[in-house]
Tab-separated table of C-alpha atoms and ligand atoms in Angstrom:
chain	number	residue	atom	x	y	z
A	1086	MET	CA	12.281	-47.854	130.781
A	1087	ARG	CA	13.655	-45.083	128.553
A	1088	LEU	CA	17.411	-45.286	128.297
A	1089	ILE	CA	20.288	-43.621	126.505
A	1090	LEU	CA	23.666	-45.301	126.019
A	1091	LEU	CA	26.496	-42.825	125.731
A	1092	GLY	CA	30.164	-43.487	125.005
A	1093	PRO	CA	32.838	-43.289	122.336
A	1094	PRO	CA	32.829	-45.369	119.142
A	1095	GLY	CA	33.732	-48.928	120.108
A	1096	ALA	CA	32.738	-48.605	123.782
A	1097	GLY	CA	30.188	-51.399	123.366
A	1098	LYS	CA	26.938	-49.418	123.054
A	1099	GLY	CA	25.510	-51.613	120.284
A	1100	THR	CA	26.526	-54.811	122.083
A	1101	GLN	CA	24.987	-53.740	125.405
A	1102	ALA	CA	21.905	-52.218	123.747
A	1103	GLU	CA	21.141	-55.592	122.113
A	1104	SER	CA	21.107	-57.448	125.425
A	1105	LEU	CA	19.314	-54.677	127.343
A	1106	SER	CA	16.659	-54.696	124.627
A	1107	ALA	CA	16.137	-58.443	125.132
A	1108	THR	CA	16.311	-58.351	128.955
A	1109	LEU	CA	14.073	-55.320	129.426
A	1110	GLY	CA	11.727	-55.986	126.472
A	1111	ILE	CA	12.243	-52.574	124.851
A	1112	PRO	CA	13.256	-51.740	121.263
A	1113	HIS	CA	16.896	-51.000	120.457
A	1114	ILE	CA	17.026	-47.759	118.487
A	1115	SER	CA	20.370	-47.124	116.789
A	1116	THR	CA	20.709	-44.127	114.488
A	1117	GLY	CA	23.868	-45.700	113.005
A	1118	ASP	CA	21.875	-48.842	112.083
A	1119	MET	CA	19.065	-46.705	110.645
A	1120	PHE	CA	21.540	-44.792	108.475
A	1121	ARG	CA	23.295	-48.007	107.349
A	1122	GLU	CA	19.926	-49.527	106.371
A	1123	ALA	CA	19.121	-46.386	104.354
A	1124	VAL	CA	22.533	-46.579	102.648
A	1125	ALA	CA	21.992	-50.279	101.792
A	1126	ALA	CA	18.511	-49.521	100.422
A	1127	GLY	CA	19.848	-46.612	98.360
A	1128	THR	CA	17.218	-44.137	99.612
A	1129	PRO	CA	17.739	-40.333	99.414
A	1130	LEU	CA	18.406	-40.357	103.189
A	1131	GLY	CA	21.054	-43.046	102.637
A	1132	ARG	CA	22.699	-41.086	99.840
A	1133	GLU	CA	22.891	-38.005	102.047
A	1134	ALA	CA	24.136	-39.851	105.139
A	1135	LYS	CA	26.802	-41.900	103.339
A	1136	SER	CA	29.175	-39.022	102.590
A	1137	TYR	CA	29.237	-37.966	106.238
A	1138	MET	CA	29.599	-41.518	107.534
A	1139	ASP	CA	32.459	-42.356	105.181
A	1140	ALA	CA	34.269	-39.211	106.313
A	1141	GLY	CA	33.736	-40.083	110.000
A	1142	LYS	CA	31.649	-36.945	110.490
A	1143	LEU	CA	28.192	-36.543	111.978
A	1144	VAL	CA	25.126	-36.464	109.764
A	1145	PRO	CA	23.533	-32.989	110.179
A	1146	ASP	CA	21.371	-32.559	113.280
A	1147	GLU	CA	18.142	-31.705	111.447
A	1148	VAL	CA	18.313	-34.936	109.406
A	1149	THR	CA	19.134	-37.080	112.425
A	1150	ILE	CA	16.538	-35.470	114.690
A	1151	GLY	CA	13.888	-36.001	111.997
A	1152	ILE	CA	14.419	-39.765	111.798
A	1153	VAL	CA	14.487	-40.131	115.594
A	1154	ARG	CA	11.268	-38.141	115.970
A	1155	GLU	CA	9.514	-40.519	113.549
A	1156	ARG	CA	10.964	-43.597	115.194
A	1157	LEU	CA	9.980	-42.603	118.756
A	1158	ASP	CA	6.433	-41.982	117.567
A	1159	ARG	CA	6.018	-45.598	116.445
A	1160	PRO	CA	3.828	-47.716	118.769
A	1161	ASP	CA	6.592	-50.118	119.906
A	1162	ALA	CA	8.665	-47.229	121.302
A	1163	ARG	CA	5.873	-45.648	123.302
A	1164	SER	CA	6.445	-47.774	126.413
A	1165	GLY	CA	10.251	-47.664	126.439
A	1166	PHE	CA	13.422	-47.832	124.354
A	1167	VAL	CA	17.180	-47.990	124.480
A	1168	LEU	CA	18.790	-45.280	122.364
A	1169	ASP	CA	22.244	-46.181	121.013
A	1170	GLY	CA	24.253	-43.479	119.234
A	1171	PHE	CA	21.698	-40.713	119.768
A	1172	PRO	CA	21.923	-37.977	120.972
A	1173	ARG	CA	25.477	-37.148	119.851
A	1174	THR	CA	25.378	-33.327	120.073
A	1175	VAL	CA	23.887	-30.849	122.534
A	1176	PRO	CA	21.278	-29.662	119.952
A	1177	GLN	CA	20.236	-33.323	119.485
A	1178	ALA	CA	19.846	-33.723	123.271
A	1179	GLU	CA	17.753	-30.565	123.443
A	1180	ALA	CA	15.613	-31.754	120.530
A	1181	LEU	CA	15.133	-35.109	122.267
A	1182	ASP	CA	13.892	-33.327	125.395
A	1183	GLU	CA	11.344	-31.488	123.229
A	1184	ILE	CA	10.240	-34.639	121.367
A	1185	LEU	CA	9.682	-36.477	124.656
A	1186	LYS	CA	7.879	-33.498	126.184
A	1187	ASP	CA	5.435	-33.557	123.247
A	1188	LEU	CA	4.861	-37.267	123.931
A	1189	SER	CA	4.556	-36.666	127.723
A	1190	GLU	CA	7.560	-38.921	128.303
A	1191	LYS	CA	11.010	-38.531	129.839
A	1192	ILE	CA	14.397	-40.258	129.970
A	1193	ASP	CA	14.886	-42.491	133.035
A	1194	ALA	CA	18.664	-42.907	132.833
A	1195	VAL	CA	21.746	-42.286	130.719
A	1196	VAL	CA	24.477	-44.922	130.954
A	1197	CYS	CA	27.920	-43.773	129.884
A	1198	ILE	CA	30.217	-46.674	128.939
A	1199	ASP	CA	33.776	-45.692	129.714
A	1200	VAL	CA	36.708	-47.299	127.852
A	1201	PRO	CA	40.306	-46.003	127.602
A	1202	GLU	CA	40.955	-44.520	124.182
A	1203	ASP	CA	43.864	-46.823	123.265
A	1204	LYS	CA	41.542	-49.867	123.487
A	1205	LEU	CA	38.929	-48.384	121.156
A	1206	VAL	CA	40.974	-48.476	117.953
A	1207	ARG	CA	41.768	-52.154	118.505
A	1208	ARG	CA	38.131	-52.980	119.204
A	1209	LEU	CA	36.904	-51.210	116.082
A	1210	SER	CA	39.538	-52.598	113.726
A	1211	ARG	CA	38.460	-56.134	114.679
A	1212	ARG	CA	34.703	-55.483	114.701
A	1213	ARG	CA	32.594	-57.468	112.228
A	1214	VAL	CA	28.865	-57.044	111.665
A	1215	CYS	CA	26.272	-59.478	110.258
A	1216	ARG	CA	24.788	-58.386	106.943
A	1217	GLY	CA	21.618	-60.334	107.727
A	1218	CYS	CA	20.658	-59.369	111.292
A	1219	GLY	CA	23.174	-56.709	112.357
A	1220	ALA	CA	24.638	-58.832	115.193
A	1221	ILE	CA	28.002	-57.477	116.349
A	1222	TYR	CA	31.123	-59.656	116.526
A	1223	HIS	CA	34.775	-59.164	117.390
A	1224	LEU	CA	37.487	-61.404	115.961
A	1225	GLU	CA	38.861	-62.069	119.485
A	1226	THR	CA	36.379	-61.112	122.186
A	1227	LYS	CA	33.116	-62.133	120.468
A	1228	PRO	CA	34.153	-64.518	117.717
A	1229	PRO	CA	31.864	-65.584	114.852
A	1230	GLY	CA	30.884	-69.223	114.332
A	1231	PRO	CA	33.454	-71.833	113.167
A	1232	ASP	CA	32.371	-71.181	109.556
A	1233	GLY	CA	33.126	-67.467	110.003
A	1234	ARG	CA	29.415	-66.621	109.805
A	1235	CYS	CA	26.792	-65.175	112.154
A	1236	THR	CA	25.844	-67.592	114.951
A	1237	VAL	CA	22.333	-66.073	115.149
A	1238	CYS	CA	21.189	-66.174	111.503
A	1239	GLY	CA	24.049	-67.742	109.521
A	1240	GLY	CA	24.545	-64.448	107.650
A	1241	GLU	CA	27.758	-63.187	106.131
A	1242	LEU	CA	29.913	-60.873	108.257
A	1243	TYR	CA	31.462	-57.677	106.937
A	1244	GLN	CA	33.745	-54.909	108.140
A	1245	ARG	CA	32.157	-51.459	108.254
A	1246	ASP	CA	33.587	-48.946	105.753
A	1247	ASP	CA	34.161	-46.483	108.611
A	1248	ASP	CA	36.107	-48.941	110.804
A	1249	THR	CA	39.434	-48.157	109.134
A	1250	GLU	CA	42.105	-46.693	111.426
A	1251	GLU	CA	42.075	-43.237	109.812
A	1252	THR	CA	38.280	-42.858	109.984
A	1253	VAL	CA	38.218	-44.244	113.527
A	1254	ARG	CA	40.672	-41.519	114.625
A	1255	ARG	CA	38.408	-38.889	113.060
A	1256	ARG	CA	35.333	-40.371	114.790
A	1257	LEU	CA	37.125	-40.302	118.156
A	1258	GLU	CA	37.966	-36.634	117.607
A	1259	VAL	CA	34.346	-35.881	116.698
A	1260	TYR	CA	33.260	-37.724	119.859
A	1261	ARG	CA	35.551	-35.619	122.048
A	1262	LEU	CA	34.449	-32.330	120.529
A	1263	GLN	CA	30.747	-32.848	119.912
A	1264	THR	CA	29.476	-35.732	122.032
A	1265	GLU	CA	31.498	-35.655	125.264
A	1266	PRO	CA	29.771	-32.425	126.420
A	1267	LEU	CA	26.616	-34.547	126.815
A	1268	ILE	CA	28.167	-36.213	129.863
A	1269	ARG	CA	27.914	-32.912	131.707
A	1270	TYR	CA	24.470	-32.212	130.153
A	1271	TYR	CA	22.990	-35.371	131.699
A	1272	GLU	CA	25.043	-35.177	134.900
A	1273	LYS	CA	23.466	-31.777	135.597
A	1274	ARG	CA	20.042	-33.349	135.163
A	1275	GLY	CA	20.888	-36.155	137.618
A	1276	LEU	CA	20.469	-38.873	134.965
A	1277	LEU	CA	24.055	-40.012	134.416
A	1278	ARG	CA	25.368	-43.432	135.493
A	1279	THR	CA	28.913	-44.350	134.491
A	1280	VAL	CA	29.910	-47.972	133.920
A	1281	SER	CA	33.389	-49.243	133.087
A	1282	GLY	CA	33.341	-50.804	129.626
A	1283	ASP	CA	36.869	-52.119	130.089
A	1284	LYS	CA	35.694	-55.572	131.255
A	1285	ASP	CA	34.311	-58.583	129.405
A	1286	ILE	CA	30.912	-58.182	127.726
A	1287	ASP	CA	28.948	-60.120	130.399
A	1288	SER	CA	30.494	-58.119	133.273
A	1289	VAL	CA	29.641	-54.833	131.573
A	1290	ASN	CA	26.106	-56.137	131.109
A	1291	ARG	CA	25.797	-57.024	134.822
A	1292	ASP	CA	27.240	-53.661	135.911
A	1293	THR	CA	24.840	-51.810	133.590
A	1294	LEU	CA	21.792	-53.623	134.958
A	1295	ALA	CA	23.053	-52.942	138.502
A	1296	ALA	CA	23.462	-49.234	137.680
A	1297	LEU	CA	19.826	-49.256	136.513
A	1298	GLY	CA	18.662	-51.007	139.684
A	1299	ARG	CA	17.711	-54.115	137.668
A	1300	ALA	CA	20.368	-56.554	138.890
B	1296	ADP	P1	29.757	-46.064	116.503
B	1296	ADP	O1	30.159	-47.453	116.325
B	1296	ADP	O2	30.854	-45.061	116.320
B	1296	ADP	O3	29.030	-45.804	117.766
B	1296	ADP	P2	27.351	-45.621	114.858
B	1296	ADP	O4	26.956	-46.855	114.167
B	1296	ADP	O5	26.562	-45.169	116.028
B	1296	ADP	O6	28.901	-45.717	115.211
B	1296	ADP	O7	27.379	-44.402	113.815
B	1296	ADP	C1	28.031	-44.521	112.556
B	1296	ADP	C2	27.962	-43.184	111.829
B	1296	ADP	O8	26.585	-42.830	111.577
B	1296	ADP	C3	28.528	-41.994	112.605
B	1296	ADP	O9	29.937	-41.864	112.439
B	1296	ADP	C4	27.774	-40.831	111.939
B	1296	ADP	O10	28.283	-40.518	110.661
B	1296	ADP	C5	26.384	-41.439	111.737
B	1296	ADP	N1	25.543	-41.213	112.940
B	1296	ADP	C6	25.026	-42.155	113.774
B	1296	ADP	N2	24.307	-41.590	114.751
B	1296	ADP	C7	24.361	-40.243	114.540
B	1296	ADP	C8	23.846	-39.107	115.236
B	1296	ADP	N3	23.116	-39.231	116.357
B	1296	ADP	N4	24.118	-37.875	114.718
B	1296	ADP	C9	24.838	-37.726	113.591
B	1296	ADP	N5	25.375	-38.755	112.913
B	1296	ADP	C10	25.144	-40.009	113.372
B	1297	ADP	P1	29.746	-49.199	119.779
B	1297	ADP	O1	28.311	-49.479	119.401
B	1297	ADP	O2	29.850	-48.426	121.054
B	1297	ADP	O3	30.542	-48.609	118.668
B	1297	ADP	P2	30.086	-52.125	119.661
B	1297	ADP	O4	29.036	-52.692	120.556
B	1297	ADP	O5	29.872	-52.214	118.207
B	1297	ADP	O6	30.425	-50.596	120.114
B	1297	ADP	O7	31.476	-52.832	120.063
B	1297	ADP	C1	32.690	-52.512	119.375
B	1297	ADP	C2	33.517	-53.790	119.203
B	1297	ADP	O8	34.001	-54.227	120.479
B	1297	ADP	C3	32.728	-54.973	118.637
B	1297	ADP	O9	33.600	-55.745	117.841
B	1297	ADP	C4	32.290	-55.753	119.886
B	1297	ADP	O10	32.124	-57.136	119.621
B	1297	ADP	C5	33.454	-55.515	120.824
B	1297	ADP	N1	33.067	-55.386	122.244
B	1297	ADP	C6	31.941	-54.822	122.755
B	1297	ADP	N2	31.955	-54.832	124.106
B	1297	ADP	C7	33.128	-55.413	124.471
B	1297	ADP	C8	33.744	-55.724	125.732
B	1297	ADP	N3	33.147	-55.407	126.908
B	1297	ADP	N4	34.964	-56.325	125.719
B	1297	ADP	C9	35.569	-56.632	124.544
B	1297	ADP	N5	35.057	-56.379	123.326
B	1297	ADP	C10	33.846	-55.779	123.276
B	1298	ZN	ZN1	23.061	-62.538	111.684
């Protein structure tokens, strides 16, 4: 199955992508994670991406499209994937259509996770991420272990540099202007399924699988 998860920052795309990846046996492809790994490794891509990420802006389309093209060409992605955080602009969606056409593949469904805007800031300000394995926590709704560490790998948790209130507001604005038009883009193509993300994590997971006909 070839899936896209759409939704504002903090909607739960990363959280749901992780469990869909495990349930459906397909790789989780997150452009945000790829950029953060490049930043941590200090590569030229990381140095370029960091200034945009810290400002809450999008990394330029040509850079982002390039890394996705390479990633989708890898053998593990050839029989399915869940894309999280890509595409985020109409040119990215058009480029994805072209990439998949070249591979003789196509998207099966786009799930849009819908969460009221006032909840997003609270979710993001309490998000913590594992430095070791990237697992996503929330201080209230998905708490870390009793030692304050990752329950999967024991790694240290950190707060993302772009999860400050000011940067979150900028990212929400960018979402509204540049990413929200994709809802219509995929609706027109008959691929869109909308799921309420304003429920607990397991309920959203069940509703998503139901929307995909996998419940
Ligand atoms: P979120 O939690 O908001 O969904 P991500 O981890 O997906 O955040 O993305 C973090 C940052 O990485 C974005 O604010 C942006 O700077 C950059 N980024 C991630 N995906 C893309 C993309 N598809 N196009 C451009 N920039 C991206
Ligand atoms: P995104 O990738 O869309 O930015 P995340 O999956 O990182 O979103 O989730 C944002 C924050 O909200 C994280 O701290 C996560 O643990 C928490 N979260 C995710 N889904 C839910 C949910 N359904 N209810 C409550 N908190 C959630
Ligand atoms: Zn971990």
